[in-house]
């Protein structure tokens, strides 16, 4: 590692640097810190313009600082674009089609890696990291998986953040919650407590603030909320990808019409009927909804750990707590399941048309070292946890970030990843066309009152998904893939335990 | 023919930039859309399968497509008459040179027209918000409502709300069209009407309106086509929601083409088929109104003579 100033260090510079460093580190997690730039592992083309795109949030805080330092050190320009997922879904495919894509990009959420490789969107980066096998060995087991980020023995995706998190835990206004008589840090709110707390906070707010807020215009919030509440209530759905997120791996059946999912939706509808949900949720997206929290306009939100660093950095006066998402009244009866591997949306890919592989390899390499991972953890914290567990141990994080990471460890288990079992399932994912009235829209429609009869709607939804899944399997088979719906069944899966490589 | 080409070569040369730009940004996309409409293609990969009219067959049996189509028509019927009537009244009033501050009023009414649509959409989202939104505040203060109305979040109120914002936004341009039309009425017609003691509403109804009728048809056409192009306003205000309640054709096409945010794969071919169909509807509307304009113009000539 070398520091940015490659020349000799004067005493004055040392004193100034040390003082600045101490001041910055005192700011704590989620704030900008002095970063060092690692020594280059490749020859960097002088004056190049290197472009990188991802979904931003707390990641942007790290990258904006790191890339500024990196560009200065290497004598290049780095353009970093942070865009919401719906814009990535347009910008990246159009860029690939026009051969003007960013050098490194996050894949749109509706493009599966196998397709991206097969269609020539991305290139392997093995040649851009010397001794790549040794470097890969430094990652925790399961970070590199054939069919996920490795294809034909080549390395394509950079899996540098952990999958061990969920995006619907409780974040709450401490003063409001205390006044309502609940302490979620001491004991997670039960579903009844959650409803009661929302009601009491709303009553106390007298129109100035409300109990619960959700970005109801952003469809994914509805599906994630119900899915995670259902899973923690024992619905035993597993997986991450679009085809199996709501499938019980023990049976291979969808769980949309399970008692747990239905109860979770009914709870949201009941809270809406109580009048304890923030008015206007259906016309606001998730960032708009979460922005109301530090303003004191809502008492609770079910969101992700990426808010912690943001609020601590930008709204230091906002006193908020973090805890588990609501659990059933009888206590948590299920675990949250994640697929084996890294966090897919944060996995970064090298554009096939890029001739700046040496720069990408240089950056990828750093992000896959303990130093890079620790620098990442120091800034991004629990929002997008690093994939190296040891980076978390040494990271400077707030107590909230530590608390939520501990909670993730308690409630999250690694489930089977069907693509690891049969990599040809990637073709099914690629062929899967979700019903137009999909899970998220159905929940939105039910809460908005446009649809009625939760049980009937969820049964109809299950039928639609089964039809769509059967069609995707049929198409994949017609295209020559050796796949079967039985590939989604793992009868030896215990949702309470991690599913390891030996269990496939 | 070559002789004619040679003789007018500079004329053709002058046409070239327009033809090239038109070809790139108008004709090519039209042909490309027609071509894609005949394929099952996500737009992402090279698996482009020719399906003939398969996309159209699917489209015509897709209730969500027809709902979006119906909403586009509702939007058209909800906005155009309102826009035409209100702007005509305003234009007749502001056409009176004796009216004090008429220029100021014209400018104020025109101001939303030059404001970017996305800005208008975002500002109105705040104005209509049920939480601290001034519109709800006013209605509550006046005692018209007892609890805030979720204008954009309720399936019952979202379309009327977006229609209202659209009419407000584009009122100014329609008013300017009307003003231009009104200024074509010759002074001697007014003078003759005055001699016949025809004033006020009678003058407008029996003299002015028949003369400006051909313009009315043209203005209706422009407004109608405009009302079918509401993508940025609806995207910035509701994203087509809640639960499809404001999903008009353009939003349907966009959602199907890009499948943003819901995890499903895009269907560019299917979206192109919807776009082609919608294009034909707009085209037939245009042709119908062109015929109506011709007839109205013939009628107006009779009145003038």
CSV table of C-alpha atoms in Angstrom, one decimal, chain A residues 95-475:
chain,number,residue,atom,x,y,z
A,95,UNK,CA,-25.1,1.3,-23.4
A,96,UNK,CA,-24.3,-2.3,-24.2
A,97,UNK,CA,-26.3,-2.2,-27.4
A,98,UNK,CA,-24.6,1.0,-28.5
A,99,UNK,CA,-21.1,-0.2,-27.3
A,100,UNK,CA,-21.0,2.9,-25.0
A,101,UNK,CA,-21.7,1.2,-21.7
A,102,UNK,CA,-19.7,2.1,-18.6
A,103,UNK,CA,-16.5,0.1,-18.2
A,104,UNK,CA,-17.9,-1.5,-15.0
A,105,UNK,CA,-21.5,-1.8,-14.3
A,106,UNK,CA,-24.1,-3.4,-12.0
A,107,UNK,CA,-26.4,-5.7,-14.0
A,108,UNK,CA,-30.0,-4.6,-14.2
A,109,UNK,CA,-32.1,-6.7,-11.8
A,110,UNK,CA,-34.0,-8.3,-14.6
A,111,UNK,CA,-30.8,-9.6,-16.4
A,112,UNK,CA,-29.4,-12.8,-15.1
A,113,UNK,CA,-25.6,-13.2,-15.2
A,114,UNK,CA,-25.7,-16.3,-17.4
A,115,UNK,CA,-27.5,-14.3,-20.0
A,116,UNK,CA,-25.2,-11.4,-19.7
A,117,UNK,CA,-22.2,-13.7,-20.3
A,118,UNK,CA,-23.9,-15.6,-23.2
A,119,UNK,CA,-25.0,-12.4,-24.9
A,120,UNK,CA,-21.5,-10.9,-24.7
A,121,UNK,CA,-22.3,-8.1,-22.4
A,122,UNK,CA,-19.4,-8.8,-20.0
A,123,UNK,CA,-15.8,-10.2,-20.1
A,124,UNK,CA,-13.8,-12.2,-17.6
A,125,UNK,CA,-11.2,-10.3,-15.5
A,126,UNK,CA,-8.9,-13.2,-14.8
A,127,UNK,CA,-6.2,-11.6,-17.0
A,128,UNK,CA,-6.3,-8.3,-15.2
A,129,UNK,CA,-5.6,-9.6,-11.7
A,130,UNK,CA,-2.2,-11.3,-11.3
A,131,UNK,CA,-2.3,-14.6,-9.3
A,132,UNK,CA,-6.1,-14.4,-9.4
A,133,UNK,CA,-6.5,-17.9,-7.8
A,134,UNK,CA,-4.6,-16.7,-4.7
A,135,UNK,CA,-6.7,-13.5,-4.6
A,136,UNK,CA,-9.9,-15.5,-4.9
A,137,UNK,CA,-8.8,-17.8,-2.1
A,138,UNK,CA,-8.9,-14.8,0.3
A,139,UNK,CA,-12.7,-14.6,-0.1
A,140,UNK,CA,-15.0,-16.5,2.2
A,141,UNK,CA,-16.3,-19.8,0.9
A,142,UNK,CA,-19.2,-19.5,-1.5
A,143,UNK,CA,-18.2,-16.1,-2.8
A,144,UNK,CA,-17.3,-17.4,-6.3
A,145,UNK,CA,-19.8,-19.8,-7.7
A,146,UNK,CA,-20.2,-21.4,-11.1
A,147,UNK,CA,-23.3,-20.2,-12.8
A,148,UNK,CA,-23.4,-17.1,-10.6
A,149,UNK,CA,-20.2,-15.2,-11.2
A,150,UNK,CA,-18.0,-17.9,-12.8
A,151,UNK,CA,-18.6,-19.3,-16.2
A,152,UNK,CA,-16.5,-21.8,-18.1
A,153,UNK,CA,-13.8,-21.6,-15.4
A,154,UNK,CA,-13.5,-17.8,-15.9
A,155,UNK,CA,-14.2,-15.1,-13.3
A,156,UNK,CA,-16.8,-12.6,-14.4
A,157,UNK,CA,-18.5,-10.9,-11.4
A,158,UNK,CA,-16.9,-9.2,-8.4
A,159,UNK,CA,-18.7,-10.4,-5.3
A,160,UNK,CA,-17.5,-7.9,-2.7
A,161,UNK,CA,-20.4,-7.3,-0.5
A,162,UNK,CA,-22.3,-9.8,1.7
A,163,UNK,CA,-25.7,-11.1,1.1
A,164,UNK,CA,-26.3,-11.3,4.8
A,165,UNK,CA,-28.8,-8.5,5.3
A,166,UNK,CA,-32.5,-7.7,4.7
A,167,UNK,CA,-34.2,-4.6,3.6
A,168,UNK,CA,-37.3,-4.6,5.9
A,169,UNK,CA,-36.0,-4.4,9.4
A,170,UNK,CA,-37.5,-1.8,11.7
A,171,UNK,CA,-36.1,1.8,11.9
A,172,UNK,CA,-38.0,4.0,14.3
A,173,UNK,CA,-38.2,7.4,16.0
A,174,UNK,CA,-37.0,6.7,19.5
A,175,UNK,CA,-39.0,9.6,21.2
A,176,UNK,CA,-42.3,8.6,19.5
A,177,UNK,CA,-41.7,4.9,20.3
A,178,UNK,CA,-40.9,5.6,23.9
A,179,UNK,CA,-44.0,7.7,24.3
A,180,UNK,CA,-46.0,4.9,22.7
A,181,UNK,CA,-44.7,2.6,25.5
A,182,UNK,CA,-42.6,0.2,23.4
A,183,UNK,CA,-38.9,-0.6,23.3
A,184,UNK,CA,-38.1,-2.7,20.2
A,185,UNK,CA,-34.4,-2.8,21.1
A,186,UNK,CA,-35.3,-4.7,24.3
A,187,UNK,CA,-37.9,-6.9,22.6
A,188,UNK,CA,-38.7,-7.0,18.9
A,189,UNK,CA,-42.2,-5.7,18.2
A,190,UNK,CA,-44.8,-8.5,17.6
A,191,UNK,CA,-47.2,-8.0,14.8
A,192,UNK,CA,-49.9,-6.8,17.3
A,193,UNK,CA,-47.3,-4.5,19.0
A,194,UNK,CA,-46.4,-3.1,15.6
A,195,UNK,CA,-50.0,-2.2,14.8
A,196,UNK,CA,-50.6,-0.9,18.3
A,197,UNK,CA,-47.5,1.2,18.2
A,198,UNK,CA,-48.5,2.7,14.8
A,199,UNK,CA,-51.9,3.5,16.2
A,200,UNK,CA,-50.5,5.2,19.4
A,201,UNK,CA,-47.9,7.2,17.5
A,202,UNK,CA,-50.5,8.4,15.1
A,203,UNK,CA,-52.9,9.4,17.9
A,204,UNK,CA,-50.1,11.3,19.6
A,205,UNK,CA,-49.1,12.9,16.3
A,206,UNK,CA,-52.6,14.5,15.9
A,207,UNK,CA,-52.1,14.8,12.2
A,208,UNK,CA,-48.5,16.1,12.5
A,209,UNK,CA,-46.9,12.7,12.3
A,210,UNK,CA,-48.1,9.1,11.7
A,211,UNK,CA,-47.2,5.7,12.9
A,212,UNK,CA,-45.9,3.9,9.8
A,213,UNK,CA,-44.6,4.9,6.4
A,214,UNK,CA,-43.7,2.9,3.3
A,215,UNK,CA,-42.8,4.0,-0.2
A,216,UNK,CA,-45.9,2.4,-1.7
A,217,UNK,CA,-45.2,3.7,-5.2
A,218,UNK,CA,-42.1,1.5,-5.3
A,219,UNK,CA,-43.5,-1.9,-6.0
A,220,UNK,CA,-40.7,-3.9,-4.6
A,221,UNK,CA,-41.3,-2.5,-1.1
A,222,UNK,CA,-44.6,-4.4,-0.9
A,223,UNK,CA,-43.3,-7.8,-2.0
A,224,UNK,CA,-40.2,-7.5,0.3
A,225,UNK,CA,-42.2,-6.5,3.3
A,226,UNK,CA,-44.7,-9.3,3.0
A,227,UNK,CA,-42.1,-11.8,2.0
A,228,UNK,CA,-39.8,-11.1,5.0
A,229,UNK,CA,-42.7,-10.9,7.5
A,230,UNK,CA,-44.0,-14.1,6.1
A,231,UNK,CA,-40.6,-15.8,6.3
A,232,UNK,CA,-40.0,-14.7,9.9
A,233,UNK,CA,-43.4,-16.1,10.7
A,234,UNK,CA,-42.4,-19.5,9.3
A,235,UNK,CA,-43.6,-19.4,5.7
A,236,UNK,CA,-40.3,-21.1,4.8
A,237,UNK,CA,-39.9,-19.4,1.5
A,238,UNK,CA,-36.3,-19.3,0.3
A,239,UNK,CA,-34.1,-18.0,-2.4
A,240,UNK,CA,-33.4,-14.6,-4.0
A,241,UNK,CA,-34.0,-14.9,-7.7
A,242,UNK,CA,-37.2,-13.9,-9.4
A,243,UNK,CA,-38.3,-17.5,-9.9
A,244,UNK,CA,-37.8,-19.0,-6.4
A,245,UNK,CA,-38.0,-16.1,-3.9
A,246,UNK,CA,-41.4,-17.3,-2.8
A,247,UNK,CA,-40.9,-21.0,-3.1
A,248,UNK,CA,-40.6,-23.4,-0.3
A,249,UNK,CA,-37.5,-25.4,-1.3
A,250,UNK,CA,-38.7,-28.4,0.6
A,251,UNK,CA,-41.7,-28.9,-1.7
A,252,UNK,CA,-40.9,-26.7,-4.7
A,253,UNK,CA,-44.3,-25.0,-4.2
A,254,UNK,CA,-45.0,-21.3,-4.1
A,255,UNK,CA,-46.1,-20.0,-0.7
A,256,UNK,CA,-48.1,-16.9,-1.8
A,257,UNK,CA,-51.3,-18.4,-0.3
A,258,UNK,CA,-49.7,-19.4,3.0
A,259,UNK,CA,-51.3,-18.3,6.2
A,260,UNK,CA,-48.2,-16.3,7.0
A,261,UNK,CA,-48.2,-14.2,3.8
A,262,UNK,CA,-52.0,-13.7,4.0
A,263,UNK,CA,-51.7,-12.6,7.7
A,264,UNK,CA,-48.9,-10.2,6.8
A,265,UNK,CA,-51.0,-8.6,4.1
A,266,UNK,CA,-54.0,-8.4,6.4
A,267,UNK,CA,-51.9,-6.7,9.0
A,268,UNK,CA,-50.9,-4.0,6.5
A,269,UNK,CA,-54.5,-3.5,5.4
A,270,UNK,CA,-55.7,-3.3,9.0
A,271,UNK,CA,-53.1,-0.6,9.8
A,272,UNK,CA,-54.3,1.3,6.7
A,273,UNK,CA,-57.9,1.0,8.0
A,274,UNK,CA,-56.7,2.2,11.5
A,275,UNK,CA,-55.5,5.4,9.8
A,276,UNK,CA,-52.1,4.9,11.3
A,277,UNK,CA,-50.3,4.7,7.9
A,278,UNK,CA,-48.8,8.0,6.6
A,279,UNK,CA,-51.2,9.5,4.1
A,280,UNK,CA,-50.1,9.5,0.5
A,281,UNK,CA,-47.9,6.4,0.6
A,282,UNK,CA,-49.1,5.2,-2.8
A,283,UNK,CA,-47.6,8.2,-4.6
A,284,UNK,CA,-44.2,8.1,-2.9
A,285,UNK,CA,-41.2,6.0,-3.6
A,286,UNK,CA,-38.8,4.5,-1.0
A,287,UNK,CA,-36.3,7.4,-0.9
A,288,UNK,CA,-39.1,9.9,-0.5
A,289,UNK,CA,-40.7,7.8,2.3
A,290,UNK,CA,-37.5,7.4,4.2
A,291,UNK,CA,-36.8,11.1,4.0
A,292,UNK,CA,-39.9,11.7,6.1
A,293,UNK,CA,-38.4,9.8,9.0
A,294,UNK,CA,-35.7,12.3,10.1
A,295,UNK,CA,-38.2,15.1,9.6
A,296,UNK,CA,-40.3,13.5,12.3
A,297,UNK,CA,-43.3,13.0,10.1
A,298,UNK,CA,-43.5,9.2,10.7
A,299,UNK,CA,-42.6,7.0,13.6
A,300,UNK,CA,-41.7,3.7,11.9
A,301,UNK,CA,-40.5,2.4,8.6
A,302,UNK,CA,-39.5,-1.1,7.5
A,303,UNK,CA,-36.4,-0.5,5.5
A,304,UNK,CA,-32.8,-1.5,5.0
A,305,UNK,CA,-29.5,-0.9,6.9
A,306,UNK,CA,-28.4,1.6,4.2
A,307,UNK,CA,-30.5,4.2,6.0
A,308,UNK,CA,-28.3,4.0,9.1
A,309,UNK,CA,-25.1,5.6,7.7
A,310,UNK,CA,-27.1,8.1,5.7
A,311,UNK,CA,-29.1,9.4,8.6
A,312,UNK,CA,-26.2,9.4,11.0
A,313,UNK,CA,-24.2,11.3,8.5
A,314,UNK,CA,-26.8,13.8,7.3
A,315,UNK,CA,-29.2,14.0,10.2
A,316,UNK,CA,-27.0,13.6,13.3
A,317,UNK,CA,-29.7,15.1,15.5
A,318,UNK,CA,-32.2,12.5,14.5
A,319,UNK,CA,-32.5,10.0,17.4
A,320,UNK,CA,-33.6,6.7,15.9
A,321,UNK,CA,-33.4,3.1,16.8
A,322,UNK,CA,-33.0,-0.1,14.8
A,323,UNK,CA,-34.3,-3.6,15.5
A,324,UNK,CA,-35.8,-6.7,14.0
A,325,UNK,CA,-38.7,-6.4,11.7
A,326,UNK,CA,-42.0,-7.3,13.4
A,327,UNK,CA,-42.3,-10.9,14.5
A,328,UNK,CA,-45.4,-13.1,15.1
A,329,UNK,CA,-47.1,-12.6,18.4
A,330,UNK,CA,-45.9,-16.0,19.6
A,331,UNK,CA,-42.3,-15.0,18.8
A,332,UNK,CA,-40.1,-15.4,15.7
A,333,UNK,CA,-40.9,-18.8,14.3
A,334,UNK,CA,-38.8,-18.7,11.1
A,335,UNK,CA,-35.5,-17.5,9.8
A,336,UNK,CA,-34.8,-15.3,6.8
A,337,UNK,CA,-33.2,-17.2,4.0
A,338,UNK,CA,-30.7,-15.8,1.6
A,339,UNK,CA,-29.2,-17.5,-1.4
A,340,UNK,CA,-25.7,-18.8,-1.3
A,341,UNK,CA,-23.2,-16.3,-2.6
A,342,UNK,CA,-22.6,-12.5,-2.5
A,343,UNK,CA,-25.2,-9.8,-2.7
A,344,UNK,CA,-26.2,-10.1,-6.4
A,345,UNK,CA,-27.2,-6.4,-7.0
A,346,UNK,CA,-23.8,-5.2,-5.8
A,347,UNK,CA,-21.8,-7.7,-7.9
A,348,UNK,CA,-19.9,-5.7,-10.4
A,349,UNK,CA,-19.2,-6.7,-14.0
A,350,UNK,CA,-16.6,-5.6,-16.6
A,351,UNK,CA,-18.1,-4.5,-19.9
A,352,UNK,CA,-17.0,-6.6,-22.8
A,353,UNK,CA,-16.4,-3.6,-25.0
A,354,UNK,CA,-14.1,-2.0,-22.4
A,355,UNK,CA,-10.4,-1.8,-23.1
A,356,UNK,CA,-9.7,-0.5,-19.6
A,357,UNK,CA,-9.6,-4.0,-18.0
A,358,UNK,CA,-6.3,-3.2,-16.2
A,359,UNK,CA,-8.0,-0.4,-14.3
A,360,UNK,CA,-11.0,-2.5,-13.5
A,361,UNK,CA,-8.7,-5.3,-12.3
A,362,UNK,CA,-6.7,-2.8,-10.2
A,363,UNK,CA,-9.9,-1.6,-8.4
A,364,UNK,CA,-11.5,-5.1,-8.2
A,365,UNK,CA,-8.3,-6.4,-6.6
A,366,UNK,CA,-8.3,-3.6,-3.9
A,367,UNK,CA,-12.0,-4.2,-3.1
A,368,UNK,CA,-11.1,-7.9,-2.6
A,369,UNK,CA,-8.4,-7.3,0.0
A,370,UNK,CA,-8.7,-6.9,3.8
A,371,UNK,CA,-7.6,-3.3,3.4
A,372,UNK,CA,-10.1,-2.5,0.7
A,373,UNK,CA,-12.9,-4.3,2.6
A,374,UNK,CA,-12.1,-2.5,5.8
A,375,UNK,CA,-12.1,0.8,4.1
A,376,UNK,CA,-15.4,-0.1,2.6
A,377,UNK,CA,-16.8,-1.2,6.0
A,378,UNK,CA,-15.7,2.0,7.6
A,379,UNK,CA,-17.8,4.1,5.3
A,380,UNK,CA,-20.6,1.9,4.1
A,381,UNK,CA,-21.0,0.1,7.4
A,382,UNK,CA,-24.0,-2.1,7.8
A,383,UNK,CA,-25.7,-0.7,4.7
A,384,UNK,CA,-23.8,-3.0,2.3
A,385,UNK,CA,-21.7,-5.1,4.6
A,386,UNK,CA,-18.3,-6.3,3.2
A,387,UNK,CA,-18.0,-9.9,2.3
A,388,UNK,CA,-14.9,-10.5,4.4
A,389,UNK,CA,-16.1,-11.1,8.0
A,390,UNK,CA,-12.8,-9.9,9.4
A,391,UNK,CA,-13.3,-6.5,7.7
A,392,UNK,CA,-16.3,-6.0,10.0
A,393,UNK,CA,-14.3,-6.9,13.1
A,394,UNK,CA,-11.8,-4.1,12.4
A,395,UNK,CA,-14.3,-1.6,11.1
A,396,UNK,CA,-15.2,1.6,12.8
A,397,UNK,CA,-19.0,1.5,12.9
A,398,UNK,CA,-21.7,3.1,15.0
A,399,UNK,CA,-23.5,1.1,17.6
A,400,UNK,CA,-26.6,1.0,15.4
A,401,UNK,CA,-24.7,-0.6,12.6
A,402,UNK,CA,-23.2,-3.1,14.9
A,403,UNK,CA,-26.5,-3.9,16.4
A,404,UNK,CA,-28.2,-4.5,13.1
A,405,UNK,CA,-25.3,-6.7,11.9
A,406,UNK,CA,-25.6,-8.8,15.0
A,407,UNK,CA,-29.4,-9.1,14.3
A,408,UNK,CA,-28.7,-10.2,10.7
A,409,UNK,CA,-26.4,-12.9,12.1
A,410,UNK,CA,-29.1,-14.1,14.4
A,411,UNK,CA,-32.0,-14.3,11.9
A,412,UNK,CA,-30.5,-14.9,8.5
A,413,UNK,CA,-29.5,-18.3,7.2
A,414,UNK,CA,-28.0,-19.3,3.9
A,415,UNK,CA,-30.5,-21.3,1.9
A,416,UNK,CA,-30.0,-23.4,-1.2
A,417,UNK,CA,-29.2,-21.6,-4.5
A,418,UNK,CA,-30.8,-23.7,-7.2
A,419,UNK,CA,-28.4,-22.3,-9.8
A,420,UNK,CA,-25.5,-23.8,-7.9
A,421,UNK,CA,-27.3,-27.2,-8.0
A,422,UNK,CA,-28.0,-26.9,-11.7
A,423,UNK,CA,-26.4,-24.0,-13.5
A,424,UNK,CA,-28.8,-24.4,-16.5
A,425,UNK,CA,-31.5,-23.0,-14.3
A,426,UNK,CA,-30.1,-19.6,-15.4
A,427,UNK,CA,-31.9,-20.3,-18.7
A,428,UNK,CA,-35.2,-20.7,-16.8
A,429,UNK,CA,-34.6,-17.4,-15.0
A,430,UNK,CA,-33.9,-15.8,-18.3
A,431,UNK,CA,-37.1,-17.1,-19.8
A,432,UNK,CA,-39.3,-16.4,-16.8
A,433,UNK,CA,-41.9,-13.7,-17.5
A,434,UNK,CA,-43.5,-12.7,-14.3
A,435,UNK,CA,-47.3,-12.2,-14.5
A,436,UNK,CA,-48.2,-8.6,-15.2
A,437,UNK,CA,-50.2,-8.5,-11.9
A,438,UNK,CA,-47.3,-9.8,-10.0
A,439,UNK,CA,-46.7,-10.3,-6.3
A,440,UNK,CA,-45.8,-6.7,-5.5
A,441,UNK,CA,-48.7,-5.3,-7.5
A,442,UNK,CA,-51.1,-7.6,-5.9
A,443,UNK,CA,-50.1,-6.5,-2.4
A,444,UNK,CA,-50.2,-2.9,-3.5
A,445,UNK,CA,-53.7,-3.4,-5.0
A,446,UNK,CA,-55.0,-5.1,-1.9
A,447,UNK,CA,-53.6,-2.4,0.4
A,448,UNK,CA,-54.9,0.3,-1.9
A,449,UNK,CA,-58.3,-1.3,-1.8
A,450,UNK,CA,-58.4,-1.9,-5.6
A,451,UNK,CA,-58.4,-5.7,-5.0
A,452,UNK,CA,-60.4,-7.4,-2.3
A,453,UNK,CA,-60.3,-10.8,-0.7
A,454,UNK,CA,-56.7,-11.5,0.3
A,455,UNK,CA,-56.9,-15.3,0.3
A,456,UNK,CA,-58.6,-15.5,-3.1
A,457,UNK,CA,-56.2,-13.0,-4.7
A,458,UNK,CA,-53.1,-14.8,-3.3
A,459,UNK,CA,-54.4,-18.1,-4.5
A,460,UNK,CA,-55.0,-16.6,-8.0
A,461,UNK,CA,-51.5,-15.1,-7.8
A,462,UNK,CA,-50.0,-18.5,-7.0
A,463,UNK,CA,-51.8,-20.0,-10.0
A,464,UNK,CA,-50.4,-17.2,-12.2
A,465,UNK,CA,-46.9,-17.8,-11.0
A,466,UNK,CA,-47.1,-21.5,-11.5
A,467,UNK,CA,-48.3,-21.0,-15.1
A,468,UNK,CA,-45.4,-18.5,-15.7
A,469,UNK,CA,-42.9,-20.8,-14.1
A,470,UNK,CA,-44.1,-23.9,-16.1
A,471,UNK,CA,-43.9,-21.8,-19.3
A,472,UNK,CA,-40.3,-20.7,-18.4
A,473,UNK,CA,-39.2,-24.3,-17.8
A,474,UNK,CA,-40.9,-25.4,-21.1
A,475,UNK,CA,-39.1,-22.6,-23.0
